[in-house]
């Protein structure tokens, strides 16, 4: 598995429908650090939450 790379939301640069969500997991070995840099981040609150 690569130690460097990019990841995108499956709908980027669009938005998700109200019933959709997106989850990512980043796992490192003991003693490793995970550094994530966002170039574009937009967060919305789901209705009724």
Coordinates of C-alpha atoms in Angstrom, one line a residue:
X1 CA 0.0 0.0 0.0
X2 CA 1.3 3.5 -0.9
X3 CA 2.4 5.8 1.9
X4 CA 1.6 8.8 -0.3
X5 CA -1.3 9.6 -2.6
X6 CA -4.6 11.5 -3.1
X7 CA -8.1 10.5 -2.4
X8 CA -11.3 12.2 -3.6
X9 CA -14.9 11.9 -2.7
X10 CA -16.8 9.8 -5.2
X11 CA -18.9 12.8 -6.2
X12 CA -16.2 15.5 -6.1
X13 CA -16.5 18.3 -6.9
X14 CA -20.3 17.7 -6.6
X15 CA -22.2 17.1 -3.4
X16 CA -23.8 14.1 -1.9
X17 CA -27.5 13.5 -1.9
X18 CA -29.2 13.8 1.5
X19 CA -29.2 10.0 2.1
X20 CA -25.6 9.5 1.1
X21 CA -22.5 9.6 3.2
X22 CA -18.7 9.1 2.8
X23 CA -16.3 7.5 5.2
X24 CA -12.6 6.9 5.0
X25 CA -10.2 5.1 7.3
X26 CA -6.4 5.8 7.5
X27 CA -4.4 3.2 9.3
X28 CA -0.7 3.5 10.2
X29 CA 1.7 1.1 11.8
X30 CA 2.6 1.6 15.5
X31 CA 4.7 4.7 15.9
X32 CA 3.7 6.2 12.5
X33 CA 1.8 9.4 12.0
X34 CA -0.8 10.1 9.4
X35 CA -0.7 13.6 7.9
X36 CA -3.7 14.7 5.9
X37 CA -3.8 18.0 3.9
X38 CA -7.1 19.2 2.5
X39 CA -7.1 21.4 -0.6
X40 CA -10.9 21.8 -0.7
X41 CA -13.2 21.0 2.3
X42 CA -16.9 21.8 2.5
X43 CA -19.0 20.4 5.3
X44 CA -22.8 20.4 5.5
X45 CA -25.0 19.5 8.4
X46 CA -27.5 16.8 7.5
X47 CA -31.2 17.8 8.0
X48 CA -32.8 16.4 11.1
X49 CA -29.5 15.9 12.9

